[in-house]
Amino acid sequence: MNDDTPAAAALARAVERRDATDAEAKALASSIRIRILRLCLDEAMSNREIAEATGLNPATSLHHVRMLADTGFLEPQEARRGKRGSREIPYLATGKSWFLNTGDMTTEMLEAFTAEFTAAPYEERTMGRMAAMLTEDEVAEFRTRIDELFEEFRSRRNKDGATQWGLFIAMHPSDPHDR
């Protein structure tokens, strides 16, 4: 791939990461907050809508929403009228979390994925698992190709007729003799 291509530039942006501040890491250290970011990725949602979608009471939801907004992961949009004419502030995810190193968030990421995956209709879920014998160079190549594929599809936002799909990939060494 030529380094001047749009795909190369997009991939470079995707891997330009910085360490999260303590406040940012704390904000992302919750499976429910990770789910809220996913919910608000392509559509601004009010606290009431977020509470309904997550099954939280509005006060608990507001706590999570405020933490995400205070750390720049959610951005308030223009106020609008709610169901009963009340003033609501919708929030939209900024995408900031894609560019942060947050340390080990295994539990939070798995919990968020599990909640979202099991909530999807069974007929529409796809799951696979594999084991591959890879050299160090092949591991690096595989990770690069996955990053490129993620970036290619992540950048396809807000297209007419498109539906948001969740994707979770985890990769780890799995030598059965190391147990």
Coordinates of N, CA and C in Angstrom, one line a residue:
M1 N 0.9 -1.2 0.0 CA 0.0 0.0 0.0 C 0.9 1.2 0.0
N2 N 0.6 2.2 -0.9 CA 1.4 3.4 -1.0 C 1.1 4.3 0.2
D3 N 2.1 4.9 0.9 CA 1.9 5.7 2.1 C 1.1 6.9 1.8
D4 N 0.8 7.3 0.6 CA 0.1 8.5 0.2 C -1.4 8.2 0.0
T5 N -1.8 7.0 0.1 CA -3.2 6.6 -0.1 C -4.1 7.1 1.0
P6 N -5.4 7.3 0.8 CA -6.3 7.7 1.9 C -6.4 6.6 2.9
A7 N -6.3 5.3 2.5 CA -6.4 4.2 3.4 C -5.2 4.2 4.4
A8 N -4.0 4.5 3.8 CA -2.8 4.6 4.7 C -2.9 5.8 5.7
A9 N -3.4 6.9 5.2 CA -3.6 8.0 6.1 C -4.7 7.7 7.2
A10 N -5.7 7.0 6.8 CA -6.8 6.7 7.8 C -6.2 5.7 8.8
L11 N -5.4 4.7 8.4 CA -4.8 3.8 9.3 C -3.9 4.5 10.2
A12 N -3.1 5.4 9.7 CA -2.1 6.1 10.6 C -2.9 6.9 11.7
R13 N -4.0 7.5 11.3 CA -4.8 8.2 12.3 C -5.4 7.2 13.4
A14 N -5.7 6.0 12.9 CA -6.4 5.0 13.8 C -5.4 4.5 14.8
V15 N -4.1 4.4 14.5 CA -3.1 3.9 15.4 C -2.3 4.9 16.2
E16 N -2.6 6.2 15.8 CA -2.0 7.3 16.6 C -2.7 7.4 17.9
R17 N -2.2 6.8 18.9 CA -2.8 6.7 20.2 C -2.0 7.5 21.2
R18 N -2.7 7.9 22.3 CA -2.0 8.5 23.4 C -2.6 7.8 24.7
D19 N -1.9 7.9 25.8 CA -2.3 7.4 27.0 C -3.5 8.2 27.6
A20 N -4.5 7.5 28.1 CA -5.6 8.2 28.7 C -5.2 8.9 30.0
T21 N -5.8 10.0 30.3 CA -5.7 10.6 31.6 C -6.4 9.7 32.6
D22 N -6.1 10.0 33.9 CA -6.8 9.2 34.9 C -8.3 9.3 34.8
A23 N -8.8 10.5 34.5 CA -10.2 10.8 34.4 C -10.8 10.1 33.2
E24 N -10.1 10.1 32.1 CA -10.5 9.4 30.9 C -10.6 7.9 31.1
A25 N -9.5 7.3 31.7 CA -9.5 5.9 32.0 C -10.6 5.5 32.9
K26 N -10.9 6.3 33.9 CA -12.0 6.0 34.9 C -13.3 6.0 34.1
A27 N -13.5 7.0 33.2 CA -14.7 7.1 32.5 C -15.0 5.9 31.6
L28 N -13.9 5.3 31.1 CA -14.1 4.2 30.2 C -14.0 2.8 31.0
A29 N -13.8 2.9 32.2 CA -13.7 1.7 33.0 C -15.0 1.2 33.5
S30 N -16.0 1.2 32.6 CA -17.4 0.7 33.0 C -18.0 0.2 31.7
S31 N -18.5 -1.0 31.8 CA -19.2 -1.6 30.6 C -20.4 -0.8 30.2
I32 N -21.1 -0.3 31.2 CA -22.3 0.5 30.8 C -21.9 1.8 30.1
R33 N -20.8 2.4 30.5 CA -20.4 3.6 29.7 C -19.9 3.3 28.3
I34 N -19.3 2.1 28.2 CA -18.9 1.7 26.8 C -20.1 1.5 26.0
R35 N -21.1 0.9 26.6 CA -22.4 0.7 25.8 C -23.1 2.0 25.5
I36 N -23.0 3.0 26.4 CA -23.6 4.3 26.1 C -22.9 4.9 24.9
L37 N -21.6 4.8 24.9 CA -20.8 5.4 23.7 C -21.3 4.7 22.4
R38 N -21.5 3.4 22.4 CA -21.9 2.7 21.2 C -23.3 3.2 20.8
L39 N -24.2 3.3 21.8 CA -25.6 3.8 21.5 C -25.6 5.2 20.9
C40 N -24.7 6.0 21.3 CA -24.7 7.4 20.9 C -23.7 7.7 19.7
L41 N -23.2 6.6 19.1 CA -22.2 6.7 18.1 C -22.7 7.4 16.8
D42 N -23.9 7.0 16.4 CA -24.4 7.5 15.1 C -25.7 8.3 15.3
E43 N -26.2 8.3 16.5 CA -27.5 9.0 16.8 C -27.4 9.6 18.1
A44 N -27.7 10.9 18.2 CA -27.7 11.6 19.5 C -28.9 11.1 20.3
M45 N -28.7 10.8 21.6 CA -29.7 10.3 22.4 C -29.7 11.1 23.7
S46 N -30.9 11.3 24.2 CA -31.1 12.0 25.5 C -30.9 11.1 26.6
N47 N -30.7 11.6 27.8 CA -30.5 10.7 29.0 C -31.7 9.8 29.2
R48 N -32.9 10.3 28.9 CA -34.1 9.4 29.0 C -34.0 8.2 28.1
E49 N -33.6 8.5 26.8 CA -33.5 7.5 25.8 C -32.4 6.5 26.1
I50 N -31.3 7.0 26.7 CA -30.2 6.1 27.1 C -30.6 5.2 28.2
A51 N -31.3 5.8 29.2 CA -31.8 5.0 30.3 C -32.8 3.9 29.9
E52 N -33.7 4.2 28.9 CA -34.6 3.2 28.4 C -33.8 2.1 27.7
A53 N -32.8 2.5 26.9 CA -32.1 1.5 26.0 C -31.2 0.6 26.9
T54 N -30.7 1.1 28.0 CA -29.8 0.3 28.9 C -30.5 -0.3 30.0
G55 N -31.8 0.0 30.3 CA -32.5 -0.5 31.4 C -32.1 0.1 32.8
L56 N -31.5 1.2 32.7 CA -31.1 2.0 33.9 C -32.1 2.9 34.3
N57 N -32.1 3.3 35.6 CA -33.0 4.4 36.0 C -32.4 5.7 35.5
P58 N -33.1 6.7 35.3 CA -32.6 8.0 34.7 C -31.5 8.6 35.5
A59 N -31.6 8.5 36.9 CA -30.6 9.1 37.7 C -29.2 8.4 37.5
T60 N -29.2 7.1 37.5 CA -28.0 6.4 37.3 C -27.4 6.6 35.9
S61 N -28.3 6.7 34.9 CA -27.9 7.0 33.5 C -27.2 8.3 33.5
L62 N -27.9 9.3 34.1 CA -27.3 10.7 34.1 C -25.9 10.7 34.7
H63 N -25.7 10.0 35.8 CA -24.3 9.9 36.3 C -23.3 9.5 35.3
H64 N -23.6 8.4 34.5 CA -22.7 7.9 33.5 C -22.6 8.9 32.4
V65 N -23.7 9.5 31.9 CA -23.7 10.5 30.8 C -22.8 11.7 31.2
R66 N -23.0 12.2 32.4 CA -22.2 13.3 32.8 C -20.7 13.0 32.9
M67 N -20.3 11.8 33.4 CA -18.9 11.5 33.4 C -18.4 11.4 32.0
L68 N -19.1 10.8 31.1 CA -18.6 10.8 29.7 C -18.6 12.2 29.0
A69 N -19.5 13.0 29.3 CA -19.5 14.4 28.8 C -18.4 15.2 29.4
D70 N -18.2 15.1 30.7 CA -17.1 15.8 31.4 C -15.7 15.5 30.9
T71 N -15.6 14.3 30.4 CA -14.3 13.8 29.9 C -14.1 13.9 28.3
G72 N -15.2 14.4 27.7 CA -15.1 14.6 26.2 C -15.5 13.4 25.4
F73 N -16.0 12.4 25.9 CA -16.4 11.2 25.1 C -17.8 11.4 24.6
L74 N -18.7 12.2 25.2 CA -20.0 12.6 24.7 C -20.0 14.1 24.6
E75 N -20.7 14.5 23.5 CA -20.8 16.0 23.3 C -22.3 16.3 23.3
P76 N -22.7 17.3 24.1 CA -24.1 17.7 24.1 C -24.5 18.4 22.7
Q77 N -25.7 18.1 22.3 CA -26.2 18.6 21.0 C -27.2 19.7 21.4
E78 N -27.8 20.3 20.4 CA -28.8 21.3 20.6 C -30.0 20.7 21.3
A79 N -30.5 21.4 22.3 CA -31.7 20.9 23.1 C -32.9 20.8 22.2
R80 N -33.7 19.8 22.6 CA -35.0 19.5 21.8 C -36.1 19.2 22.8
R81 N -37.3 19.1 22.3 CA -38.5 18.8 23.1 C -38.6 17.3 23.2
G82 N -38.8 16.8 24.4 CA -39.0 15.4 24.6 C -40.4 15.0 24.4
K83 N -40.8 13.7 24.9 CA -42.1 13.1 24.6 C -43.2 14.0 25.2
R84 N -43.0 14.5 26.4 CA -44.1 15.3 27.1 C -43.8 16.8 27.0
G85 N -43.0 17.2 26.1 CA -42.7 18.6 25.9 C -41.6 19.1 26.8
S86 N -41.0 18.3 27.5 CA -39.9 18.7 28.4 C -38.6 18.9 27.5
R87 N -37.7 19.7 28.0 CA -36.5 20.1 27.3 C -35.5 18.9 27.6
E88 N -35.0 18.4 26.5 CA -34.0 17.3 26.6 C -32.7 17.7 25.8
I89 N -31.6 17.2 26.4 CA -30.3 17.5 25.7 C -29.8 16.1 25.2
P90 N -29.8 16.0 23.8 CA -29.2 14.7 23.3 C -27.7 14.8 23.3
Y91 N -27.1 13.6 23.4 CA -25.6 13.5 23.4 C -25.2 12.6 22.3
L92 N -24.0 13.0 21.7 CA -23.4 12.2 20.6 C -22.0 11.9 21.0
A93 N -21.6 10.6 20.7 CA -20.3 10.2 21.0 C -19.3 10.9 20.0
T94 N -18.1 11.3 20.6 CA -17.1 12.1 19.8 C -16.1 11.2 19.1
G95 N -16.1 9.9 19.4 CA -15.1 9.0 18.8 C -13.7 9.1 19.5
K96 N -13.6 9.9 20.5 CA -12.3 10.1 21.2 C -11.8 8.8 21.8
S97 N -12.6 7.8 22.2 CA -12.2 6.6 22.8 C -11.3 5.8 21.9
W98 N -11.5 5.9 20.5 CA -10.8 5.1 19.6 C -9.3 5.5 19.6
F99 N -8.9 6.6 20.2 CA -7.5 7.0 20.1 C -6.8 7.0 21.4
L100 N -7.3 6.3 22.4 CA -6.7 6.3 23.7 C -6.2 4.9 24.1
N101 N -5.1 4.9 24.8 CA -4.6 3.7 25.4 C -5.1 3.8 26.9
T102 N -5.9 2.8 27.3 CA -6.6 2.9 28.6 C -6.1 1.8 29.5
G103 N -5.2 1.0 29.2 CA -4.7 0.0 30.0 C -5.7 -1.2 29.9
D104 N -5.6 -2.1 30.8 CA -6.4 -3.4 30.7 C -7.9 -3.1 31.0
M105 N -8.7 -3.2 30.0 CA -10.1 -3.0 30.2 C -10.9 -4.3 29.8
T106 N -10.2 -5.5 29.9 CA -10.7 -6.7 29.5 C -12.1 -7.0 30.0
T107 N -12.3 -6.9 31.3 CA -13.6 -7.2 31.9 C -14.7 -6.3 31.4
E108 N -14.4 -5.0 31.4 CA -15.4 -4.0 30.9 C -15.8 -4.2 29.4
M109 N -14.8 -4.5 28.6 CA -15.1 -4.7 27.2 C -15.9 -6.0 27.0
L110 N -15.5 -7.0 27.7 CA -16.2 -8.3 27.5 C -17.6 -8.2 28.0
E111 N -17.8 -7.5 29.1 CA -19.2 -7.3 29.7 C -20.1 -6.5 28.7
A112 N -19.5 -5.4 28.1 CA -20.3 -4.6 27.2 C -20.6 -5.4 26.0
F113 N -19.6 -6.1 25.4 CA -19.9 -7.0 24.3 C -20.9 -8.0 24.6
T114 N -20.8 -8.7 25.7 CA -21.8 -9.7 26.0 C -23.2 -9.2 26.1
A115 N -23.4 -8.0 26.8 CA -24.7 -7.4 26.9 C -25.3 -7.1 25.5
E116 N -24.4 -6.5 24.7 CA -24.9 -6.1 23.3 C -25.2 -7.3 22.5
F117 N -24.3 -8.3 22.5 CA -24.4 -9.5 21.7 C -25.7 -10.3 22.1
T118 N -25.9 -10.5 23.3 CA -27.0 -11.3 23.8 C -28.3 -10.6 23.6
A119 N -28.3 -9.3 23.5 CA -29.5 -8.5 23.2 C -29.9 -8.5 21.7
A120 N -29.0 -8.8 20.9 CA -29.3 -8.9 19.4 C -30.1 -10.2 19.1
P121 N -30.9 -10.2 18.1 CA -31.7 -11.4 17.8 C -30.7 -12.5 17.4
Y122 N -31.0 -13.7 18.0 CA -30.1 -14.8 17.8 C -29.8 -15.1 16.3
E123 N -30.8 -15.0 15.5 CA -30.7 -15.3 14.0 C -29.7 -14.3 13.3
E124 N -29.5 -13.2 13.9 CA -28.6 -12.2 13.3 C -27.2 -12.1 13.9
R125 N -26.9 -13.0 14.9 CA -25.6 -13.0 15.5 C -24.7 -13.9 14.7
T126 N -23.4 -13.5 14.6 CA -22.4 -14.3 14.0 C -21.2 -14.4 14.9
M127 N -20.8 -15.7 15.1 CA -19.6 -15.8 16.0 C -18.7 -16.9 15.5
G128 N -17.4 -16.7 15.7 CA -16.5 -17.7 15.2 C -15.3 -17.7 16.1
R129 N -14.5 -18.7 16.1 CA -13.3 -18.8 16.9 C -12.3 -19.7 16.1
M130 N -11.1 -19.3 16.3 CA -10.1 -20.1 15.6 C -8.8 -20.1 16.4
A131 N -7.9 -21.0 16.0 CA -6.6 -21.1 16.5 C -5.7 -21.1 15.3
A132 N -4.6 -20.3 15.3 CA -3.7 -20.3 14.1 C -2.3 -20.4 14.6
M133 N -1.5 -21.1 13.9 CA 0.0 -21.1 14.2 C 0.6 -20.0 13.4
L134 N 1.1 -19.0 14.1 CA 1.7 -17.8 13.5 C 3.1 -17.5 14.0
T135 N 3.9 -17.1 13.1 CA 5.3 -16.6 13.5 C 5.1 -15.1 14.0
E136 N 6.1 -14.6 14.6 CA 6.0 -13.2 15.1 C 5.6 -12.2 14.0
D137 N 6.3 -12.4 12.8 CA 6.0 -11.6 11.6 C 4.5 -11.7 11.2
E138 N 4.0 -12.9 11.2 CA 2.6 -13.2 10.8 C 1.6 -12.6 11.8
V139 N 2.0 -12.6 13.1 CA 1.1 -12.0 14.1 C 1.1 -10.5 13.8
A140 N 2.2 -9.9 13.5 CA 2.2 -8.4 13.2 C 1.4 -8.1 11.9
E141 N 1.6 -9.0 10.9 CA 0.8 -8.8 9.7 C -0.7 -8.9 9.9
F142 N -1.1 -10.0 10.7 CA -2.5 -10.2 11.0 C -3.1 -9.0 11.7
R143 N -2.4 -8.5 12.7 CA -2.9 -7.3 13.5 C -3.0 -6.1 12.6
T144 N -2.0 -5.9 11.7 CA -2.0 -4.7 10.8 C -3.2 -4.8 9.9
R145 N -3.5 -6.0 9.3 CA -4.6 -6.2 8.4 C -5.9 -6.0 9.1
I146 N -6.0 -6.5 10.4 CA -7.3 -6.3 11.1 C -7.5 -4.8 11.4
D147 N -6.4 -4.1 11.8 CA -6.5 -2.7 12.0 C -7.0 -2.0 10.7
E148 N -6.4 -2.3 9.6 CA -6.8 -1.7 8.3 C -8.3 -2.0 8.0
L149 N -8.7 -3.2 8.2 CA -10.1 -3.6 8.0 C -11.0 -2.8 8.9
F150 N -10.7 -2.7 10.2 CA -11.5 -2.0 11.2 C -11.6 -0.5 10.7
E151 N -10.5 0.1 10.4 CA -10.5 1.5 10.0 C -11.3 1.7 8.7
E152 N -11.1 0.8 7.8 CA -11.9 1.0 6.5 C -13.4 1.0 6.8
F153 N -13.9 0.1 7.6 CA -15.3 0.0 7.9 C -15.8 1.0 8.9
R154 N -14.9 1.4 9.9 CA -15.3 2.4 10.9 C -15.5 3.7 10.2
S155 N -14.7 4.0 9.2 CA -14.9 5.3 8.6 C -16.1 5.4 7.7
R156 N -16.8 4.4 7.5 CA -18.1 4.4 6.7 C -19.2 4.7 7.7
R157 N -19.5 5.9 7.9 CA -20.5 6.3 8.9 C -21.7 7.0 8.2
N158 N -22.8 6.9 8.8 CA -24.0 7.6 8.4 C -24.3 7.5 6.9
K159 N -24.4 6.3 6.4 CA -24.8 6.1 5.0 C -26.3 5.8 5.0
D160 N -27.0 6.3 4.0 CA -28.5 5.9 3.8 C -28.6 4.4 3.8
G161 N -29.6 3.9 4.5 CA -29.9 2.5 4.5 C -29.0 1.6 5.3
A162 N -28.0 2.2 6.0 CA -27.0 1.5 6.8 C -27.6 1.3 8.2
T163 N -27.3 0.1 8.7 CA -27.6 -0.2 10.1 C -26.3 -0.5 10.9
Q164 N -26.2 0.0 12.1 CA -25.0 -0.2 12.9 C -24.9 -1.7 13.3
W165 N -23.7 -2.2 13.2 CA -23.4 -3.6 13.6 C -22.2 -3.5 14.5
G166 N -22.3 -4.3 15.6 CA -21.1 -4.3 16.5 C -20.2 -5.4 16.1
L167 N -18.9 -5.2 16.4 CA -17.9 -6.2 16.1 C -16.9 -6.2 17.2
F168 N -16.5 -7.4 17.7 CA -15.5 -7.5 18.8 C -14.5 -8.5 18.4
I169 N -13.3 -8.2 18.4 CA -12.2 -9.1 18.1 C -11.2 -9.1 19.3
A170 N -10.8 -10.3 19.7 CA -9.8 -10.4 20.7 C -8.7 -11.4 20.2
M171 N -7.5 -11.1 20.5 CA -6.4 -12.0 20.0 C -5.4 -12.2 21.2
H172 N -5.0 -13.4 21.4 CA -4.1 -13.7 22.5 C -3.3 -15.0 22.1
P173 N -2.1 -15.1 22.7 CA -1.4 -16.4 22.6 C -2.2 -17.5 23.3
S174 N -2.2 -18.7 22.8 CA -3.0 -19.7 23.4 C -2.2 -21.1 23.5
D175 N -1.0 -21.0 23.9 CA -0.2 -22.3 24.0 C -0.8 -23.1 25.1
P176 N -1.3 -24.3 24.8 CA -1.9 -25.1 25.9 C -0.9 -25.6 26.9
H177 N 0.4 -25.5 26.6 CA 1.4 -26.0 27.6 C 1.8 -24.9 28.6
D178 N 1.3 -23.7 28.4 CA 1.6 -22.6 29.3 C 0.6 -22.5 30.5
R179 N -0.3 -23.4 30.6 CA -1.3 -23.3 31.7 C -0.9 -23.9 32.9

